[in-house]
PDB file of C-alpha atoms in Angstrom:
ATOM      1  CA  MET Y   1       6.254  18.000  21.260  1.00  0.00           C
ATOM      2  CA  ILE Y   2       7.158  14.381  20.493  1.00  0.00           C
ATOM      3  CA  ARG Y   3       4.708  14.305  17.590  1.00  0.00           C
ATOM      4  CA  TYR Y   4       6.259  17.522  16.213  1.00  0.00           C
ATOM      5  CA  ALA Y   5       9.763  16.022  16.477  1.00  0.00           C
ATOM      6  CA  ALA Y   6       8.638  12.805  14.765  1.00  0.00           C
ATOM      7  CA  SER Y   7       7.001  14.802  11.978  1.00  0.00           C
ATOM      8  CA  THR Y   8      10.144  16.888  11.519  1.00  0.00           C
ATOM      9  CA  LEU Y   9      12.297  13.754  11.325  1.00  0.00           C
ATOM     10  CA  ALA Y  10       9.918  12.213   8.798  1.00  0.00           C
ATOM     11  CA  ILE Y  11      10.085  15.317   6.622  1.00  0.00           C
ATOM     12  CA  MET Y  12      13.897  15.321   6.835  1.00  0.00           C
ATOM     13  CA  TYR Y  13      13.961  11.648   5.822  1.00  0.00           C
ATOM     14  CA  TRP Y  14      11.577  12.322   2.962  1.00  0.00           C
ATOM     15  CA  ILE Y  15      13.729  15.156   1.631  1.00  0.00           C
ATOM     16  CA  CYS Y  16      17.214  13.799   2.342  1.00  0.00           C
ATOM     17  CA  GLY Y  17      16.777  10.056   2.479  1.00  0.00           C
ATOM     18  CA  GLN Y  18      16.299   9.323  -1.193  1.00  0.00           C
ATOM     19  CA  PRO Y  19      19.295   7.790  -2.976  1.00  0.00           C
ATOM     20  CA  ALA Y  20      20.602   9.736  -5.943  1.00  0.00           C
ATOM     21  CA  TYR Y  21      20.620   6.737  -8.279  1.00  0.00           C
ATOM     22  CA  CYS Y  22      19.411   3.174  -8.346  1.00  0.00           C
ATOM     23  CA  GLY Y  23      20.186   0.825 -11.196  1.00  0.00           C
ATOM     24  CA  PHE Y  24      17.051  -1.311 -11.313  1.00  0.00           C
ATOM     25  CA  GLU Y  25      14.177   1.152 -10.869  1.00  0.00           C
ATOM     26  CA  GLN Y  26      13.614   4.851 -11.425  1.00  0.00           C
ATOM     27  CA  GLN Y  27      13.092   6.019  -7.874  1.00  0.00           C
ATOM     28  CA  VAL Y  28      10.920   8.909  -6.827  1.00  0.00           C
ATOM     29  CA  ALA Y  29      10.220  10.482  -3.459  1.00  0.00           C
ATOM     30  CA  ALA Y  30       7.756   8.533  -1.361  1.00  0.00           C
ATOM     31  CA  PRO Y  31       4.591  10.407  -0.413  1.00  0.00           C
ATOM     32  CA  LEU Y  32       5.186  12.570   2.653  1.00  0.00           C
ATOM     33  CA  SER Y  33       2.240  10.799   4.290  1.00  0.00           C
ATOM     34  CA  PHE Y  34       4.117   7.518   3.892  1.00  0.00           C
ATOM     35  CA  ALA Y  35       7.187   8.914   5.694  1.00  0.00           C
ATOM     36  CA  LEU Y  36       4.946  10.057   8.549  1.00  0.00           C
ATOM     37  CA  PHE Y  37       3.259   6.626   8.570  1.00  0.00           C
ATOM     38  CA  CYS Y  38       6.674   4.923   8.868  1.00  0.00           C
ATOM     39  CA  VAL Y  39       7.501   6.990  11.951  1.00  0.00           C
ATOM     40  CA  ARG Y  40       4.275   5.808  13.553  1.00  0.00           C
ATOM     41  CA  TYR Y  41       4.360   2.197  12.286  1.00  0.00           C
ATOM     42  CA  PRO Y  42       8.036   1.321  11.624  1.00  0.00           C
ATOM     43  CA  GLU Y  43       7.377  -2.439  11.525  1.00  0.00           C
ATOM     44  CA  ASP Y  44       5.079  -2.007   8.515  1.00  0.00           C
ATOM     45  CA  CYS Y  45       7.822  -0.194   6.587  1.00  0.00           C
ATOM     46  CA  GLN Y  46      10.461  -2.913   6.904  1.00  0.00           C
ATOM     47  CA  GLN Y  47      11.331  -5.759   4.545  1.00  0.00           C
ATOM     48  CA  HIS Y  48       9.386  -8.944   5.400  1.00  0.00           C
ATOM     49  CA  GLY Y  49      10.046 -12.365   3.914  1.00  0.00           C
ATOM     50  CA  ASP Y  50       7.408 -14.955   3.089  1.00  0.00           C
ATOM     51  CA  LEU Y  51       6.353 -16.437   6.456  1.00  0.00           C
ATOM     52  CA  ARG Y  52       3.360 -18.437   5.275  1.00  0.00           C
ATOM     53  CA  ILE Y  53       3.414 -22.088   6.211  1.00  0.00           C
ATOM     54  CA  THR Y  54       3.969 -24.507   3.342  1.00  0.00           C
ATOM     55  CA  ASP Y  55       0.466 -26.027   3.398  1.00  0.00           C
ATOM     56  CA  PHE Y  56      -0.973 -22.551   2.791  1.00  0.00           C
ATOM     57  CA  ARG Y  57       0.455 -22.525  -0.714  1.00  0.00           C
ATOM     58  CA  SER Y  58      -2.705 -23.487  -2.576  1.00  0.00           C
ATOM     59  CA  ARG Y  59      -3.988 -20.772  -4.855  1.00  0.00           C
ATOM     60  CA  SER Y  60      -7.552 -21.118  -3.587  1.00  0.00           C
ATOM     61  CA  GLN Y  61      -6.463 -20.558   0.047  1.00  0.00           C
ATOM     62  CA  ARG Y  62      -4.458 -17.453  -0.900  1.00  0.00           C
ATOM     63  CA  TRP Y  63      -7.349 -16.111  -2.987  1.00  0.00           C
ATOM     64  CA  ARG Y  64      -9.799 -16.761  -0.135  1.00  0.00           C
ATOM     65  CA  GLN Y  65      -7.557 -14.918   2.323  1.00  0.00           C
ATOM     66  CA  LEU Y  66      -7.205 -11.911  -0.015  1.00  0.00           C
ATOM     67  CA  ASN Y  67     -10.980 -11.704  -0.447  1.00  0.00           C
ATOM     68  CA  GLN Y  68     -11.637 -12.038   3.292  1.00  0.00           C
ATOM     69  CA  ILE Y  69      -9.188  -9.289   4.232  1.00  0.00           C
ATOM     70  CA  ASN Y  70     -10.333  -7.000   1.409  1.00  0.00           C
ATOM     71  CA  SER Y  71     -13.991  -7.380   2.397  1.00  0.00           C
ATOM     72  CA  MET Y  72     -13.386  -7.143   6.137  1.00  0.00           C
ATOM     73  CA  VAL Y  73     -11.389  -3.897   5.855  1.00  0.00           C
ATOM     74  CA  ASN Y  74     -13.768  -2.362   3.304  1.00  0.00           C
ATOM     75  CA  PHE Y  75     -16.714  -2.954   5.635  1.00  0.00           C
ATOM     76  CA  SER Y  76     -15.065  -2.226   8.988  1.00  0.00           C
ATOM     77  CA  ILE Y  77     -13.735   1.294   8.285  1.00  0.00           C
ATOM     78  CA  MET Y  78     -16.331   4.006   7.755  1.00  0.00           C
ATOM     79  CA  PRO Y  79     -15.366   6.258   4.842  1.00  0.00           C
ATOM     80  CA  LYS Y  80     -14.603   9.868   5.675  1.00  0.00           C
ATOM     81  CA  ALA Y  81     -16.408  12.553   3.746  1.00  0.00           C
ATOM     82  CA  LEU Y  82     -14.268  13.823   0.846  1.00  0.00           C
ATOM     83  CA  ALA Y  83     -13.974  17.304   2.354  1.00  0.00           C
ATOM     84  CA  ALA Y  84     -12.830  15.861   5.694  1.00  0.00           C
ATOM     85  CA  SER Y  85     -10.168  13.593   4.182  1.00  0.00           C
ATOM     86  CA  ARG Y  86      -8.777  15.892   1.500  1.00  0.00           C
ATOM     87  CA  ASP Y  87      -5.966  17.251   3.715  1.00  0.00           C
ATOM     88  CA  ASP Y  88      -5.574  14.139   5.873  1.00  0.00           C
ATOM     89  CA  TYR Y  89      -1.912  13.087   5.898  1.00  0.00           C
ATOM     90  CA  ASP Y  90      -2.250  10.837   8.933  1.00  0.00           C
ATOM     91  CA  TRP Y  91      -2.406   7.285   7.576  1.00  0.00           C
ATOM     92  CA  GLN Y  92      -3.662   4.884  10.247  1.00  0.00           C
ATOM     93  CA  ILE Y  93      -4.117   1.166  10.666  1.00  0.00           C
ATOM     94  CA  PHE Y  94      -7.720   0.274  11.588  1.00  0.00           C
ATOM     95  CA  PRO Y  95      -9.187   3.708  12.312  1.00  0.00           C
ATOM     96  CA  SER Y  96     -12.925   3.810  12.938  1.00  0.00           C
ATOM     97  CA  GLU Y  97     -13.257   6.084   9.905  1.00  0.00           C
ATOM     98  CA  GLY Y  98     -10.725   6.845   7.224  1.00  0.00           C
ATOM     99  CA  ASN Y  99      -9.778   7.567   3.656  1.00  0.00           C
ATOM    100  CA  CYS Y 100      -8.324   5.382   0.901  1.00  0.00           C
ATOM    101  CA  ALA Y 101      -4.851   5.361   2.478  1.00  0.00           C
ATOM    102  CA  ASP Y 102      -6.199   4.009   5.755  1.00  0.00           C
ATOM    103  CA  TYR Y 103      -7.909   1.159   3.900  1.00  0.00           C
ATOM    104  CA  ALA Y 104      -4.770   0.328   1.883  1.00  0.00           C
ATOM    105  CA  VAL Y 105      -2.306   0.335   4.817  1.00  0.00           C
ATOM    106  CA  THR Y 106      -4.727  -1.694   6.961  1.00  0.00           C
ATOM    107  CA  LYS Y 107      -5.022  -4.369   4.260  1.00  0.00           C
ATOM    108  CA  ARG Y 108      -1.240  -4.428   3.826  1.00  0.00           C
ATOM    109  CA  HIS Y 109      -0.744  -4.649   7.597  1.00  0.00           C
ATOM    110  CA  LEU Y 110      -3.096  -7.638   7.917  1.00  0.00           C
ATOM    111  CA  LEU Y 111      -1.500  -9.464   4.984  1.00  0.00           C
ATOM    112  CA  LEU Y 112       2.001  -8.855   6.402  1.00  0.00           C
ATOM    113  CA  ARG Y 113       0.814 -10.302   9.729  1.00  0.00           C
ATOM    114  CA  ALA Y 114      -0.615 -13.291   7.853  1.00  0.00           C
ATOM    115  CA  GLY Y 115       2.884 -13.982   6.511  1.00  0.00           C
ATOM    116  CA  TRP Y 116       2.785 -12.441   3.035  1.00  0.00           C
ATOM    117  CA  PRO Y 117       6.149 -11.010   1.933  1.00  0.00           C
ATOM    118  CA  SER Y 118       6.480  -7.228   1.698  1.00  0.00           C
ATOM    119  CA  SER Y 119       7.721  -7.625  -1.897  1.00  0.00           C
ATOM    120  CA  SER Y 120       4.209  -8.879  -2.808  1.00  0.00           C
ATOM    121  CA  LEU Y 121       2.318  -6.048  -1.064  1.00  0.00           C
ATOM    122  CA  LEU Y 122       2.873  -2.701  -2.750  1.00  0.00           C
ATOM    123  CA  LEU Y 123       1.098   0.547  -1.995  1.00  0.00           C
ATOM    124  CA  ALA Y 124       0.319   2.488  -5.164  1.00  0.00           C
ATOM    125  CA  GLU Y 125      -0.690   6.097  -5.618  1.00  0.00           C
ATOM    126  CA  VAL Y 126      -3.023   6.336  -8.582  1.00  0.00           C
ATOM    127  CA  GLY Y 127      -5.036   8.989 -10.325  1.00  0.00           C
ATOM    128  CA  ILE Y 128      -8.680   8.097 -10.878  1.00  0.00           C
ATOM    129  CA  ARG Y 129      -9.166   8.666 -14.623  1.00  0.00           C
ATOM    130  CA  ALA Y 130     -12.858   9.616 -14.353  1.00  0.00           C
ATOM    131  CA  THR Y 131     -12.373  12.341 -11.721  1.00  0.00           C
ATOM    132  CA  GLY Y 132      -8.657  13.163 -11.684  1.00  0.00           C
ATOM    133  CA  GLU Y 133      -8.493  12.573  -7.919  1.00  0.00           C
ATOM    134  CA  ASN Y 134      -5.441  11.020  -6.262  1.00  0.00           C
ATOM    135  CA  HIS Y 135      -6.153   7.693  -4.596  1.00  0.00           C
ATOM    136  CA  LEU Y 136      -4.177   4.961  -2.789  1.00  0.00           C
ATOM    137  CA  VAL Y 137      -4.649   1.239  -3.452  1.00  0.00           C
ATOM    138  CA  LEU Y 138      -2.840  -1.944  -2.498  1.00  0.00           C
ATOM    139  CA  LEU Y 139      -1.245  -4.048  -5.232  1.00  0.00           C
ATOM    140  CA  VAL Y 140      -0.773  -7.732  -4.448  1.00  0.00           C
ATOM    141  CA  ARG Y 141       1.658  -9.801  -6.501  1.00  0.00           C
ATOM    142  CA  GLU Y 142       0.219 -13.313  -6.614  1.00  0.00           C
ATOM    143  CA  GLY Y 143       2.263 -15.584  -8.860  1.00  0.00           C
ATOM    144  CA  ARG Y 144       2.386 -13.846 -12.231  1.00  0.00           C
ATOM    145  CA  ALA Y 145      -0.730 -11.792 -11.517  1.00  0.00           C
ATOM    146  CA  ILE Y 146      -0.818  -8.343  -9.980  1.00  0.00           C
ATOM    147  CA  LEU Y 147      -4.095  -7.691  -8.193  1.00  0.00           C
ATOM    148  CA  VAL Y 148      -5.631  -4.404  -7.029  1.00  0.00           C
ATOM    149  CA  LEU Y 149      -7.347  -4.193  -3.637  1.00  0.00           C
ATOM    150  CA  ASP Y 150      -9.348  -0.970  -3.454  1.00  0.00           C
ATOM    151  CA  ASN Y 151     -11.832   0.416  -0.962  1.00  0.00           C
ATOM    152  CA  LEU Y 152     -13.974   1.714  -3.848  1.00  0.00           C
ATOM    153  CA  SER Y 153     -14.654  -1.813  -5.096  1.00  0.00           C
ATOM    154  CA  THR Y 154     -15.680  -5.062  -3.447  1.00  0.00           C
ATOM    155  CA  ALA Y 155     -14.104  -6.990  -6.329  1.00  0.00           C
ATOM    156  CA  ILE Y 156     -10.385  -7.637  -6.564  1.00  0.00           C
ATOM    157  CA  LEU Y 157      -9.236  -6.599 -10.030  1.00  0.00           C
ATOM    158  CA  ASN Y 158      -6.296  -7.629 -12.165  1.00  0.00           C
ATOM    159  CA  VAL Y 159      -3.945  -4.673 -12.727  1.00  0.00           C
ATOM    160  CA  ASN Y 160      -4.692  -4.763 -16.475  1.00  0.00           C
ATOM    161  CA  GLU Y 161      -8.420  -4.333 -15.786  1.00  0.00           C
ATOM    162  CA  ALA Y 162      -7.717  -1.552 -13.289  1.00  0.00           C
ATOM    163  CA  SER Y 163      -5.504   0.414 -15.689  1.00  0.00           C
ATOM    164  CA  ASP Y 164      -8.699   1.530 -17.463  1.00  0.00           C
ATOM    165  CA  GLN Y 165      -9.786   3.204 -14.206  1.00  0.00           C
ATOM    166  CA  TYR Y 166      -6.415   4.357 -12.837  1.00  0.00           C
ATOM    167  CA  ALA Y 167      -3.245   6.068 -13.968  1.00  0.00           C
ATOM    168  CA  PHE Y 168      -0.407   4.681 -11.838  1.00  0.00           C
ATOM    169  CA  LEU Y 169       1.585   7.628 -10.460  1.00  0.00           C
ATOM    170  CA  ARG Y 170       4.056   6.043  -8.026  1.00  0.00           C
ATOM    171  CA  ILE Y 171       4.386   2.598  -6.548  1.00  0.00           C
ATOM    172  CA  GLN Y 172       6.214   1.194  -3.583  1.00  0.00           C
ATOM    173  CA  SER Y 173       9.348  -0.683  -4.676  1.00  0.00           C
ATOM    174  CA  ARG Y 174       9.213  -4.441  -4.299  1.00  0.00           C
ATOM    175  CA  HIS Y 175      12.961  -4.444  -3.547  1.00  0.00           C
ATOM    176  CA  ASP Y 176      12.733  -2.058  -0.568  1.00  0.00           C
ATOM    177  CA  PRO Y 177       9.452  -0.986   1.095  1.00  0.00           C
ATOM    178  CA  GLN Y 178      10.953   2.420   1.955  1.00  0.00           C
ATOM    179  CA  LEU Y 179      11.505   3.303  -1.713  1.00  0.00           C
ATOM    180  CA  TRP Y 180       8.983   4.241  -4.375  1.00  0.00           C
ATOM    181  CA  THR Y 181       9.174   4.135  -8.156  1.00  0.00           C
ATOM    182  CA  ARG Y 182       7.262   5.433 -11.174  1.00  0.00           C
ATOM    183  CA  ARG Y 183       6.963   2.045 -12.840  1.00  0.00           C
ATOM    184  CA  LEU Y 184       5.361  -1.213 -11.878  1.00  0.00           C
ATOM    185  CA  THR Y 185       7.944  -3.907 -12.605  1.00  0.00           C
ATOM    186  CA  VAL Y 186       6.325  -7.178 -13.538  1.00  0.00           C
ATOM    187  CA  SER Y 187       9.420  -9.402 -13.176  1.00  0.00           C
TER     188      SER Y 187
END
């Protein structure tokens, strides 16, 4: 009963909670799965500032941490078979097995806990150009670079390299983690 009520509230938020106009980004409805995720994990859907300690500012330390978290999550979650995950709207942090969304939200969760600001960690729904499938990845804004952390690749790619593989459909807003947009703003 509680799960049904939470799902109903998430759907109501998804339908009614979107502002009619925003001046700096063209907003779109967040994925319904994201609204359900926010009911389950509200802390991961809030604005977080940069909490990293000052001596962690070196580029090599940040790059090392991104690679460690990307590799750890990619190897610790068993991928679900495509048929089993096709209708899976239940995004989870650290499930034993999961789909692309589970990998992306787990990576984002770990980076938030490591002190990265939410404005640097953006979930992105993409279309895989080769197959036409929808897919979820994590975009990490690191200085002027935007990096793609994906469960389908052990390598972290620059967004320009990844645009050959993906069509970006909607992206979490860097100004408010609850909002999504059609465009990736570089500034």
